[in-house]
Short mmCIF file of C-alpha atoms and ligand atoms in Angstrom, two decimals:
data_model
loop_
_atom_site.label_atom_id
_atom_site.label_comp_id
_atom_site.label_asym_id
_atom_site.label_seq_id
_atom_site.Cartn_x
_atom_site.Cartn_y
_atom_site.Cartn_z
CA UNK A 18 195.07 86.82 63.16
CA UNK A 19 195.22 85.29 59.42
CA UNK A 20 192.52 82.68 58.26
CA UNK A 21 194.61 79.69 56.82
CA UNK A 22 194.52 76.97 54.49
CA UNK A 23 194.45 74.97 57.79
CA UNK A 24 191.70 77.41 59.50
CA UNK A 25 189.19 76.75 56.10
CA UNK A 26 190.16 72.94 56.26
CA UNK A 27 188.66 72.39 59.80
CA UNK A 28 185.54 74.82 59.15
CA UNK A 29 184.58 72.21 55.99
CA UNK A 30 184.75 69.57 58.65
CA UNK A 31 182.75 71.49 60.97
CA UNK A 32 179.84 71.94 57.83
CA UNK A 33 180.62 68.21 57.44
CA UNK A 34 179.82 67.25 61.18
CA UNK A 35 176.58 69.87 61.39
CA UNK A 36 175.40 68.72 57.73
CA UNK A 37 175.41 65.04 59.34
CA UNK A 38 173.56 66.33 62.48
CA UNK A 39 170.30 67.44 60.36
CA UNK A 40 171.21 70.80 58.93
CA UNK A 41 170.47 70.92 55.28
CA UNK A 42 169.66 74.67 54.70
CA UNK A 43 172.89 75.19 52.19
CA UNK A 44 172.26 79.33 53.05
CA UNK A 45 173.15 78.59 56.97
CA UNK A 46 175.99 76.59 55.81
CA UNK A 47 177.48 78.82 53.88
CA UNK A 48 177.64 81.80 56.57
CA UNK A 49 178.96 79.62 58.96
CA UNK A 50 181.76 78.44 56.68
CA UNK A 51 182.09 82.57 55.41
CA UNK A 52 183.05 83.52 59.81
CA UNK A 53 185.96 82.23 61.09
CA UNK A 54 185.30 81.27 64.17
CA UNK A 55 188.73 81.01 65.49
CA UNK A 56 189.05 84.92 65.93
CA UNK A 57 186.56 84.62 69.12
CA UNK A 58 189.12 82.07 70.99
CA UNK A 59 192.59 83.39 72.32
CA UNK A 60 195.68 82.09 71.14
CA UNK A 61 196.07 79.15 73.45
CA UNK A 62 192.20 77.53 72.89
CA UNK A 63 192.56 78.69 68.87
CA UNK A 64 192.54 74.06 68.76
CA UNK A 65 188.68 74.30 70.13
CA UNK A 66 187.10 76.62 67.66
CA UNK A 67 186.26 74.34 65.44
CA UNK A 68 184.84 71.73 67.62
CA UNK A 69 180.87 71.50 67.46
CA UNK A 70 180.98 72.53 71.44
CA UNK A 71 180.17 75.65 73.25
CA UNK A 72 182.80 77.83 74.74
CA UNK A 73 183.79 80.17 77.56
CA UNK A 74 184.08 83.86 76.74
CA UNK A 75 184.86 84.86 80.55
CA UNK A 76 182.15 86.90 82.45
CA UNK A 77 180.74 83.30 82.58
CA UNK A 78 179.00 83.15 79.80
CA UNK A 79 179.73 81.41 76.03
CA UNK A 80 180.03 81.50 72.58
CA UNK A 81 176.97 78.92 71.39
CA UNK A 82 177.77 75.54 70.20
CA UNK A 83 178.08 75.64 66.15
CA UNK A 84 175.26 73.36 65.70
CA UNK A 85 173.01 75.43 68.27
CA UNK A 86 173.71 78.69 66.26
CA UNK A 87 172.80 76.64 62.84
CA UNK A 88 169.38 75.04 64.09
CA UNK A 89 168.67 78.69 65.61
CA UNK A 90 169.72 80.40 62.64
CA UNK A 91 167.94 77.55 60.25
CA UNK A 92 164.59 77.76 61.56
CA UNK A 93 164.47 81.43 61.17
CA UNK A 94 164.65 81.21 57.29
CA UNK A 95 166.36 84.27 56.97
CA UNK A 96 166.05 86.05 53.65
CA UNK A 97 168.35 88.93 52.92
CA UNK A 98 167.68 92.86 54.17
CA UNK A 99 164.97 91.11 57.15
CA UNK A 100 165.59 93.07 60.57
CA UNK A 101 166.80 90.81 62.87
CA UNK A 102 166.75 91.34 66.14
CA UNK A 103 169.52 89.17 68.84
CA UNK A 104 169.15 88.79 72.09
CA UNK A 105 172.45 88.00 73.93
CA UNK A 106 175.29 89.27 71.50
CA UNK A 107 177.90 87.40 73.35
CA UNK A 108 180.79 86.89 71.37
CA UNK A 109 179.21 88.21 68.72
CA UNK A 110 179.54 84.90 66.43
CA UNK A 111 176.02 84.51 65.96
CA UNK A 112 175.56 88.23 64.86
CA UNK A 113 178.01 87.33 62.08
CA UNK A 114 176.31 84.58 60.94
CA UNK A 115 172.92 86.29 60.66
CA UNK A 116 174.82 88.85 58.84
CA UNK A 117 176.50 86.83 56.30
CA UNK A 118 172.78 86.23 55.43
CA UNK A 119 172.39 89.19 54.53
CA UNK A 120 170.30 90.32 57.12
CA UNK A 121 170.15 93.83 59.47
CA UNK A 122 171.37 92.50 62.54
CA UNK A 123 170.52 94.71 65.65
CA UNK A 124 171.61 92.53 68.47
CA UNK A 125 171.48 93.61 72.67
CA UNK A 126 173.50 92.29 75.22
CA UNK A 127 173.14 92.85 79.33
CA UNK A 128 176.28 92.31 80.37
CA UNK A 129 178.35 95.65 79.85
CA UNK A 130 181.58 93.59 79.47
CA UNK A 131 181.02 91.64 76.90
CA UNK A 132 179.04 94.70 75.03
CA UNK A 133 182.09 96.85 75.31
CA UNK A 134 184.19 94.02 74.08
CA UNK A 135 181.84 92.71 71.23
CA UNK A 136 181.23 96.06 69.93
CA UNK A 137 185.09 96.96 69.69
CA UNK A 138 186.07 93.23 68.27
CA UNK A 139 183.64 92.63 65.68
CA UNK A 140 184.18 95.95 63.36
CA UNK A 141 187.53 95.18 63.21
CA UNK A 142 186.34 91.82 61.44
CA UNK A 143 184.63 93.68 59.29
CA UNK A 144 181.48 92.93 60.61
CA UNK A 145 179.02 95.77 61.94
CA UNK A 146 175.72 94.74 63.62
CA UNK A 147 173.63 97.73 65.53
CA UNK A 148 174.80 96.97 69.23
CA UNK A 149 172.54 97.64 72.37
CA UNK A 150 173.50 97.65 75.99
CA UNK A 151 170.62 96.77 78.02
CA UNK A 152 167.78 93.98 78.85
CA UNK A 153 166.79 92.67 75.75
CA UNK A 154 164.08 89.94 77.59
CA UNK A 155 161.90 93.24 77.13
CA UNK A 156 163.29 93.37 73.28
CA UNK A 157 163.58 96.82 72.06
CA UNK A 158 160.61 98.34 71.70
CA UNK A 159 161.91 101.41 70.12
CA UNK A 160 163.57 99.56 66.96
CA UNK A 161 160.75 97.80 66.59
CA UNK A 162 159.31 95.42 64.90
CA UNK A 163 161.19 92.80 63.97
CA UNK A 164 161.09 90.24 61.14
CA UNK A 165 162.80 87.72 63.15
CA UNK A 166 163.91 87.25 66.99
CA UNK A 167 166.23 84.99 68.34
CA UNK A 168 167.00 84.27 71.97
CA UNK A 169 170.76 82.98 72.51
CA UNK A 170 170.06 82.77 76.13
CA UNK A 171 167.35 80.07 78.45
CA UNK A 172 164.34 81.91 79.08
CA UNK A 173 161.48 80.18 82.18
CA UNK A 174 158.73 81.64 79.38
CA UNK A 175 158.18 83.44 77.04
CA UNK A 176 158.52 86.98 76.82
CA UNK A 177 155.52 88.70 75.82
CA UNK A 178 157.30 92.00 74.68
CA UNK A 179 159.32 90.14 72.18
CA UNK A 180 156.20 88.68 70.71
CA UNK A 181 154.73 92.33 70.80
CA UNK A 182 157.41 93.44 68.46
CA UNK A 183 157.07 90.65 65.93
CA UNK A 184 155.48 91.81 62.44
CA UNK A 185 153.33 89.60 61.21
CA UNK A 186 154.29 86.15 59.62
CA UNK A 187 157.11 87.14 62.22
CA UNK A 188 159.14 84.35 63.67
CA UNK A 189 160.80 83.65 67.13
CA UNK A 190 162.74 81.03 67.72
CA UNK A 191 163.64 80.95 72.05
CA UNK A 192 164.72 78.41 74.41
CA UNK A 193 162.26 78.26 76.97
CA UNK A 194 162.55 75.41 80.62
CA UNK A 195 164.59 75.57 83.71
CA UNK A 196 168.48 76.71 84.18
CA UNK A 197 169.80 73.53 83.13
CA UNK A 198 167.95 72.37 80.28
CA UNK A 199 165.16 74.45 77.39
CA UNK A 200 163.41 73.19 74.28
CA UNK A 201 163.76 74.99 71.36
CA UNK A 202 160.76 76.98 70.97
CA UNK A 203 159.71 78.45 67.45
CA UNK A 204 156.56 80.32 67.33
CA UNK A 205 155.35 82.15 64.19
CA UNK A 206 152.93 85.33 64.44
CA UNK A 207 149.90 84.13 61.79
CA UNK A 208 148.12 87.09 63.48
CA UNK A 209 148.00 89.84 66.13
CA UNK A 210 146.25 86.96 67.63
CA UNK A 211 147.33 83.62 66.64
CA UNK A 212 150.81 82.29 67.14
CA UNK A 213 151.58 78.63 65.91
CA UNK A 214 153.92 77.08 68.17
CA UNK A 215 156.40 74.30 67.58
CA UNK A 216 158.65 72.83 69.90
CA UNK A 217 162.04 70.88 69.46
CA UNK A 218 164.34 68.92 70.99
CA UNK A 219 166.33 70.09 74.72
CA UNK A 220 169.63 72.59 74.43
CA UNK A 221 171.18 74.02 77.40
CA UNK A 222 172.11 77.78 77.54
CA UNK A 223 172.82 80.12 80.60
CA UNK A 224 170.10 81.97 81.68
CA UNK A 225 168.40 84.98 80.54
CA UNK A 226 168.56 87.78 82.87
CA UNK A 227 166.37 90.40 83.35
CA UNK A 228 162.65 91.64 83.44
CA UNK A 229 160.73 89.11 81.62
CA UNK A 230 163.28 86.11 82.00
CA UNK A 231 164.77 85.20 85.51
CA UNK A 232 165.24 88.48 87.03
N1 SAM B 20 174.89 84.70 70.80
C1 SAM B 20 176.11 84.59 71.55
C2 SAM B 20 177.30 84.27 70.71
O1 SAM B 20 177.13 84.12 69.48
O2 SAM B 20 178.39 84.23 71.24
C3 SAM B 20 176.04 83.58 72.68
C4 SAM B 20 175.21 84.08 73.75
S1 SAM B 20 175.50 83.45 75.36
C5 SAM B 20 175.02 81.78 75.20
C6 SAM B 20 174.11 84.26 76.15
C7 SAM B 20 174.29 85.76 76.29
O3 SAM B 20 173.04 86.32 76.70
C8 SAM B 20 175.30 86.16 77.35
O4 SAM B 20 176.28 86.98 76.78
C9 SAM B 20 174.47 86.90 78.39
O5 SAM B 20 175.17 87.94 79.03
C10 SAM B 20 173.33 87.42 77.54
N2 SAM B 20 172.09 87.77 78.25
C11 SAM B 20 171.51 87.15 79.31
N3 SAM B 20 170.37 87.79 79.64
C12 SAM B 20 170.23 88.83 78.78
C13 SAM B 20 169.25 89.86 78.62
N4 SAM B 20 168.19 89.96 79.41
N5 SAM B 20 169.42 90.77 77.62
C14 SAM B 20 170.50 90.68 76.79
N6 SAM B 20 171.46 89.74 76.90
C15 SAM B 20 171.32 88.82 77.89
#
C-alpha cells in the first residue's frame, strides 16, 4: 500500500481537527501525522481512516479513535528511550505512535488473533514494538518497571499490579467506569506511597478482560 499526496493531505486535516479539539503537544502531533493510518483499514474502508472515529478490526474489538490515542498519548509526556508499556496492542496504531516518540514500546494483547496479526503487520511497516500474548490487566511483571502505562481498553478499577510496576514519578493514564462509558484516569507515582490522581472527561472503550479488570 503507497502513502500518497492524497493519504498526507487528509492526515494534516486530521492534526487540524485534533489540534481544534484541545491537543497542543506539537510532539503527539507529529507522530500521528509520521503513521499512516490507512494501512490498518482494508481496501474497501481505506475512506474512514482518517476520520477522528474509532474502528472495527474484527474479533470485535477497534482501532482507538485518533483523538483518544492523542489525549492518551499527550498526557503521558513521553520523552524519548522511556519504557513504555501498552496494554491492548490492537491494531497496533497506538504502538506506532508511542514509537514515533521515540519511546521502547513493549505492548501485550489477550486476544491471540489480533496478537498473531499485529505482530506479523506492523514489522512490515517498519515498526517493531516488543509484543506479548497474554493478560496485561496484571501488566508484566517480569519487564518491569515501567516509565509509563497506558490502558487502551475500559477497566471497573484500577489495577493494582500496573501501579506496582510504575517507577517512580511513573505515570498511568487508564480508563476506569462501567462497559459503556470510563473517565480518563491519570495517576502519577510521587512515591511508593503517594499517587496523585486526576480525572478527565468520559471515553468509551471495550472492556478489559482478564484478572484485575472484568474477568
Ligand atoms: N491500542 C489499540 C490500537 O491502537 O488499535 C486499540 C485497543 S482496543 C480499543 C482494546 C484492546 O485491548 C483489544 O484488542 C482487546 O483485545 C485488548 N484487551 C482487552 N483486555 C485485555 C487484557 N487483559 N490484556 C491485554 N489486552 C487486552
Amino acid at each position: 500500500m503507497e502513502d500518497s499526496y492524497k493519504h498526507r493531505g487528509m492526515r494534516k486535516a486530521l492534526i487540524r481537527i485534533l489540534t481544534e479539539k484541545g491537543i497542543d503537544d506539537h510532539r503527539v502531533l507529529q507522530a500521528i501525522n509520521n503513521v499512516p493510518r490507512h494501512f490498518f483499514f482494508e481496501k474497501a474502508f481505506l475512506e474512514h481512516a482518517y476520520q477522528d472515529k474509532a474502528f472495527p478490526i474484527g474479533e470485535g474489538q477497534t482501532i482507538s479513535q485518533p483523538y483518544t490515542v492523542a489525549f492518551q498519548t499527550q498526557q503521558l509526556q513521553i520523552q524519548p528511550g522511556e519504557r513504555i508499556l501498552e496494554i491492548g496492542t490492537g491494531s497496533g496504531y497506538q504502538a506506532c505512535v508511542l514509537l514515533e516518540m521515540g519511546a521502547e514500546v513493549h505492548t501485550i494483547e489477550y486476544n491471540k488473533v489480533l496478537f498473531l496479526k499485529t505482530k506479523r503487520f506492523l514489522p512490515k511497516m517498519g515498526y517493531t514494538p516488543q509484543f506479548y500474548y497474554g493478560d496485561g490487566s496484571k501488566g508484566i511483571p517480569t519487564q518491569a518497571p515501567f516509565d509509563k502505562i497506558i490502558v487502551t481498553a475500559g477497566a471497573p478499577t484500577v489495577p493494582a499490579s500496573l501501579i506496582k510496576q510504575l517507577k517512580r514519578n511513573g505515570i498511568l493514564i487508564i480508563p476506569v467506569g462501567n462497559n459503556k462509558k470510563q473517565k480518563m484516569v491519570k495517576l502519577t507515582k510521587a512515591s511508593e506511597n503517594k499517587l496523585i490522581k486526576k480525572a478527565f472527561d468520559n471515553f468509551s472503550f471495550v472492556p478489559l478482560l482478564g484478572e484485575e479488570g472484568w474477568g
